[in-house]
Coordinates of C-alpha atoms and ligand atoms in Angstrom, one line a residue:
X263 CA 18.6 -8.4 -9.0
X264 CA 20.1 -8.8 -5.3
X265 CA 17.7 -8.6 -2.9
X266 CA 19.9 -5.4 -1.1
X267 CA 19.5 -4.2 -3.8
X268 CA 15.9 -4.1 -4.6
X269 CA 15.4 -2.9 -1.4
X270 CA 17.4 0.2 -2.0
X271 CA 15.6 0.4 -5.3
X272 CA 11.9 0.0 -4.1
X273 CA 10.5 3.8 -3.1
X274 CA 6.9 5.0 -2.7
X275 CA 5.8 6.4 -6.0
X276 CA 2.9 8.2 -6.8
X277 CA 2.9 9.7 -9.6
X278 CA 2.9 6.9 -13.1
X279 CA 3.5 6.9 -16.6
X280 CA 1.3 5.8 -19.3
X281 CA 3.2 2.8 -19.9
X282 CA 1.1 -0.3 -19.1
X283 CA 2.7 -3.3 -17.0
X284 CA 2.3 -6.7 -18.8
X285 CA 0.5 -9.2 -17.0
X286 CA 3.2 -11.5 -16.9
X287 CA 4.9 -8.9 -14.9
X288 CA 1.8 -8.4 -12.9
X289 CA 1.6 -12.6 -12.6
X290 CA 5.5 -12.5 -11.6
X291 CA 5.1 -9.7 -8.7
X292 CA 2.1 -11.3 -7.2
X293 CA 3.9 -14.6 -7.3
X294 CA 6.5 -13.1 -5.0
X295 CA 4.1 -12.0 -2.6
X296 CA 3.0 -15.6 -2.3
X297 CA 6.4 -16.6 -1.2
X298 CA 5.8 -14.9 1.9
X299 CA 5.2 -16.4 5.4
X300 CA 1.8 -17.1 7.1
X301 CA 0.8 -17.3 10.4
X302 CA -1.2 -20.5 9.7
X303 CA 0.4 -21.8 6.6
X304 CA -2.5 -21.2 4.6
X305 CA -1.7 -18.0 1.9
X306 CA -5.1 -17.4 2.0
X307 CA -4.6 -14.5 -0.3
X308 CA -6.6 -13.2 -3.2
X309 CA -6.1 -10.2 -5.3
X310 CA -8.5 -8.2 -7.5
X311 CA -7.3 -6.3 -10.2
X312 CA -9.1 -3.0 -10.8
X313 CA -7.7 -2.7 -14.8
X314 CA -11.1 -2.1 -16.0
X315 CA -10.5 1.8 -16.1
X316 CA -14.7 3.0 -16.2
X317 CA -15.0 0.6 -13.3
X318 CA -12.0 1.4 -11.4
X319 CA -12.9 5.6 -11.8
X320 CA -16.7 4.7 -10.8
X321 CA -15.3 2.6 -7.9
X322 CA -13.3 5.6 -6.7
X323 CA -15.4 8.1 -7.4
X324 CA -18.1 6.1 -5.0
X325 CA -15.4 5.8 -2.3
X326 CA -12.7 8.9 -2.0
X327 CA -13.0 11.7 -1.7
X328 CA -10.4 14.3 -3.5
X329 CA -8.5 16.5 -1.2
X330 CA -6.9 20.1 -2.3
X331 CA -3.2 20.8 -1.9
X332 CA -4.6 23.4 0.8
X333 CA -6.6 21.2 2.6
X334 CA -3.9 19.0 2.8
X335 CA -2.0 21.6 4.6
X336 CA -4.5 22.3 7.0
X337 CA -4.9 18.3 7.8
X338 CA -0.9 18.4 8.7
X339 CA -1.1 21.1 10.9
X340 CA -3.8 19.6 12.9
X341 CA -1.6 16.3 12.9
X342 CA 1.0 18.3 14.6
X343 CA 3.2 16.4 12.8
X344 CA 6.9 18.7 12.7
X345 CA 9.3 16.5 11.2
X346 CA 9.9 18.6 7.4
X347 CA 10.4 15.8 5.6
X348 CA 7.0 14.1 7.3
X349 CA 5.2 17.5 6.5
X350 CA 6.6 17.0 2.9
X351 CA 5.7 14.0 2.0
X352 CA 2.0 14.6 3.0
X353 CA 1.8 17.8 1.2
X354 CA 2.4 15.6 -1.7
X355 CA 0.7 12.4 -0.6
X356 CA -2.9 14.0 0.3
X357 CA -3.6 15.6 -2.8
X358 CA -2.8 12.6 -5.0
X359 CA -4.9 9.9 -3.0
X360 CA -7.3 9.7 -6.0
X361 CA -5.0 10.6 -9.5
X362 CA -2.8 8.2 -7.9
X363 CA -5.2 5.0 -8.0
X364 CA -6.4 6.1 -11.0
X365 CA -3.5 6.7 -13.4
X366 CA -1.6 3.5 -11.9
X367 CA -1.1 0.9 -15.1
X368 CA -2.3 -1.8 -12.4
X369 CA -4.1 -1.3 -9.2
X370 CA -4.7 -4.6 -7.0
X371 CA -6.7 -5.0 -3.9
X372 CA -5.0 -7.9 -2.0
X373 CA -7.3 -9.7 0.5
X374 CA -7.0 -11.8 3.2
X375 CA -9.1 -13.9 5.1
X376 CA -9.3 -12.7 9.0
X377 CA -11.4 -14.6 11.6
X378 CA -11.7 -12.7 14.1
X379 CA -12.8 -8.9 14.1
X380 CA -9.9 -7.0 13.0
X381 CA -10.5 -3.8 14.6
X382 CA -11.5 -5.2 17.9
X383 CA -8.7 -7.8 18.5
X384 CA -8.5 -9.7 21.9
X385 CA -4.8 -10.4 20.9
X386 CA -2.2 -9.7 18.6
X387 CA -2.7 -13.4 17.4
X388 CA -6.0 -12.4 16.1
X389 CA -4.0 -10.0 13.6
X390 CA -1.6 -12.6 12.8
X391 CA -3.4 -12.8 9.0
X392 CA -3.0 -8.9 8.9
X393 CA 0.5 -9.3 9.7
X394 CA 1.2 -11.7 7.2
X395 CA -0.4 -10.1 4.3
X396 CA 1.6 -7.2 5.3
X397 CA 4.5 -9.4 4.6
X398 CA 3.0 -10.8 0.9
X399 CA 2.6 -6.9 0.2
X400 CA 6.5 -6.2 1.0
X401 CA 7.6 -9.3 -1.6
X402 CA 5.2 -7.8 -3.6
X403 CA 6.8 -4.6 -3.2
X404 CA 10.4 -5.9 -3.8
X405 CA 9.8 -7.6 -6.7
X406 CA 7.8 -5.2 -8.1
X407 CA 11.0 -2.6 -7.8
X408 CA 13.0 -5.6 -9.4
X409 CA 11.3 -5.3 -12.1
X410 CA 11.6 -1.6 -12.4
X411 CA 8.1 -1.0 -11.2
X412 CA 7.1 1.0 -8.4
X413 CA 3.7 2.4 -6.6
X414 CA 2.0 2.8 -3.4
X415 CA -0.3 1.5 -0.6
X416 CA -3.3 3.2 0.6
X417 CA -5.1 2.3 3.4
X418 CA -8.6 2.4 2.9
X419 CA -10.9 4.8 5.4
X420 CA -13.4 2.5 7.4
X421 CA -16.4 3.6 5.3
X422 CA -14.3 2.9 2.0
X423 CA -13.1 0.1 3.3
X424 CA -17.0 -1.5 3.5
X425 CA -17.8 -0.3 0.5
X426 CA -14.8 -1.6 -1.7
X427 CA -16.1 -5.1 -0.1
X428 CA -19.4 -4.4 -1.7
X429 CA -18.9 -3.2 -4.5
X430 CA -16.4 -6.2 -5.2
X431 CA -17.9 -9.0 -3.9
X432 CA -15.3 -9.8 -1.8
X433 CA -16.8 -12.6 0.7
X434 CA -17.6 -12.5 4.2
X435 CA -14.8 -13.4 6.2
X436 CA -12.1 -11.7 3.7
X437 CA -10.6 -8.4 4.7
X438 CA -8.8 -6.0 2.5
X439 CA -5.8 -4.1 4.1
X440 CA -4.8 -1.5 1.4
X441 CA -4.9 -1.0 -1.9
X442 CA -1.7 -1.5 -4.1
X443 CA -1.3 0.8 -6.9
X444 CA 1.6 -0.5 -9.3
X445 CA 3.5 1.2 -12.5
X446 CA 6.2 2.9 -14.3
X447 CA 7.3 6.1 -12.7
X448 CA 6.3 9.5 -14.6
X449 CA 9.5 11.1 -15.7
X450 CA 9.0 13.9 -13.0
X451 CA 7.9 11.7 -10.3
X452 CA 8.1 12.8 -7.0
X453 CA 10.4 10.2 -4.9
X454 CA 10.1 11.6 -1.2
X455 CA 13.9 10.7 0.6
X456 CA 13.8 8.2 3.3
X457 CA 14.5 9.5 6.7
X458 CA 17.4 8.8 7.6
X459 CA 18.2 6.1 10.1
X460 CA 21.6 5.4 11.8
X461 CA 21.2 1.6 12.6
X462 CA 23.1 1.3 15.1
X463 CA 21.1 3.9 17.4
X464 CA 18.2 1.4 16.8
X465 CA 20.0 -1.8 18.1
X466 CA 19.8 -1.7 22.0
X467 CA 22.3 -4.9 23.5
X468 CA 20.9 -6.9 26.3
X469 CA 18.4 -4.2 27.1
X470 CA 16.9 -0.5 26.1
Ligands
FMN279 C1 1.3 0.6 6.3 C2 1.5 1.7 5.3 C3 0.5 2.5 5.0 C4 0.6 3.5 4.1 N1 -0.5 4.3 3.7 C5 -0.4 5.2 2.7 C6 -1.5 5.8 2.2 O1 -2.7 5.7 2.8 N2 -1.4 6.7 1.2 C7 -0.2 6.9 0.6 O2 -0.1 7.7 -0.4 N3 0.9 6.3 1.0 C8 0.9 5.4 2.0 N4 2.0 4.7 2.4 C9 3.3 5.0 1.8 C10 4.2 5.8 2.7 O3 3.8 7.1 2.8 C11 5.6 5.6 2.3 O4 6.0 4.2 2.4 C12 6.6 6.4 3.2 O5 6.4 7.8 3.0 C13 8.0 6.1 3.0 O6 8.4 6.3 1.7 P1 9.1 5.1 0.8 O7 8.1 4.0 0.7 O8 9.4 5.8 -0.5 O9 10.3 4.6 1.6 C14 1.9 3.7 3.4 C15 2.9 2.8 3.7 C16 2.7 1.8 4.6 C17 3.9 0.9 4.9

């Protein structure tokens, strides 16, 4: 597939069908996200994959925390947020935070080694591995839509965050920026629309 057109393809999905994803597949997409670019050259990227479905529910259940399609509403208003289409697409998003992780055919937890503290960073250098495995999860994202497979990224609260690294072993010195839930749309998916962007608003010549 042309890479234009992948991108037009890829879209945040949250809801999955039952199909499973082969690993080969799974192999292929992750391989994509190793083609990305590093800030030290290094790809210092490792992924778990939660398939294990009693360990991936226990995992979750220990972590998140489900939140009501009413709640959700409440948690937009206090964001102030006004935009419809925004408001929309966390009406949906909230609620599904949990199903969403765990009806996925794959769910991967990419991580990254980070030196310095990632919260507290003295400059943007020392988020340069953030950055770039921001850039693995976009391949990853791309080819994932190539091969007609789609999902989300959730960013982990700070306490779920620690524990995931527990619970997973992950070693000191790795970091985990989101996790990545990957499959085949359910045939009444929600697909929230982009908002819509006219380019050339965006491009400022010589200055803003
Ligand atoms: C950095 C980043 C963080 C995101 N965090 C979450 C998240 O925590 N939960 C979620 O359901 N979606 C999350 N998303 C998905 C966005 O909601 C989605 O990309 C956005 O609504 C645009 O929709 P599209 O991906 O279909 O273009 C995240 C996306 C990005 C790039």
């Amino acid at each position: 597939m042309d890479i234009y057109e992948a991108m037009q393809k890829r879209m945040t999905i949250r809801d999955f069908s039952d199909k499973p994803v082969d690993e080969s597949v799974i192999e292929k997409i992750i391989n994509a996200g190793f083609l990305a670019p590093t800030n030290n050259h290094m790809r210092d990227w490792h992924f778990i994959l939660l398939n294990d479905r009693e360990k991936r529910a226990k995992i979750i259940e220990q972590t998140m925390k489900q939140v009501s399609p009413k709640a959700a509403q409440g948690i937009v208003n206090r964001w102030g947020l006004t935009d419809p289409s925004q408001r929309d697409m966390y009406y949906d998003a909230i609620p599904k935070q949990v199903s969403m992780l765990l009806t996925s055919a794959c769910l991967l937890l990419p991580c990254f080694r980070q030196e310095a503290n990632m919260l507290k960073p003295k400059s943007l250098s020392d988020l340069n591995g953030f950055a770039s495995i921001w850039l693995c999860i976009e391949n990853l994202l791309l080819a994932a839509a190539a091969e007609g497979v789609f999902g989300v990224t959730r960013i982990p609260f700070d306490d779920e965050r620690v524990q995931l690294k527990n619970f997973l072993n992950i070693p000191a010195g790795y970091e985990i920026p989101c996790w990545i839930a990957l499959g085949y749309p359910a045939d009444n998916a929600r697909r929230a629309s982009q908002v819509q962007i006219n380019v050339k608003d965006r491009i400022h010549r010589d200055s803003w």
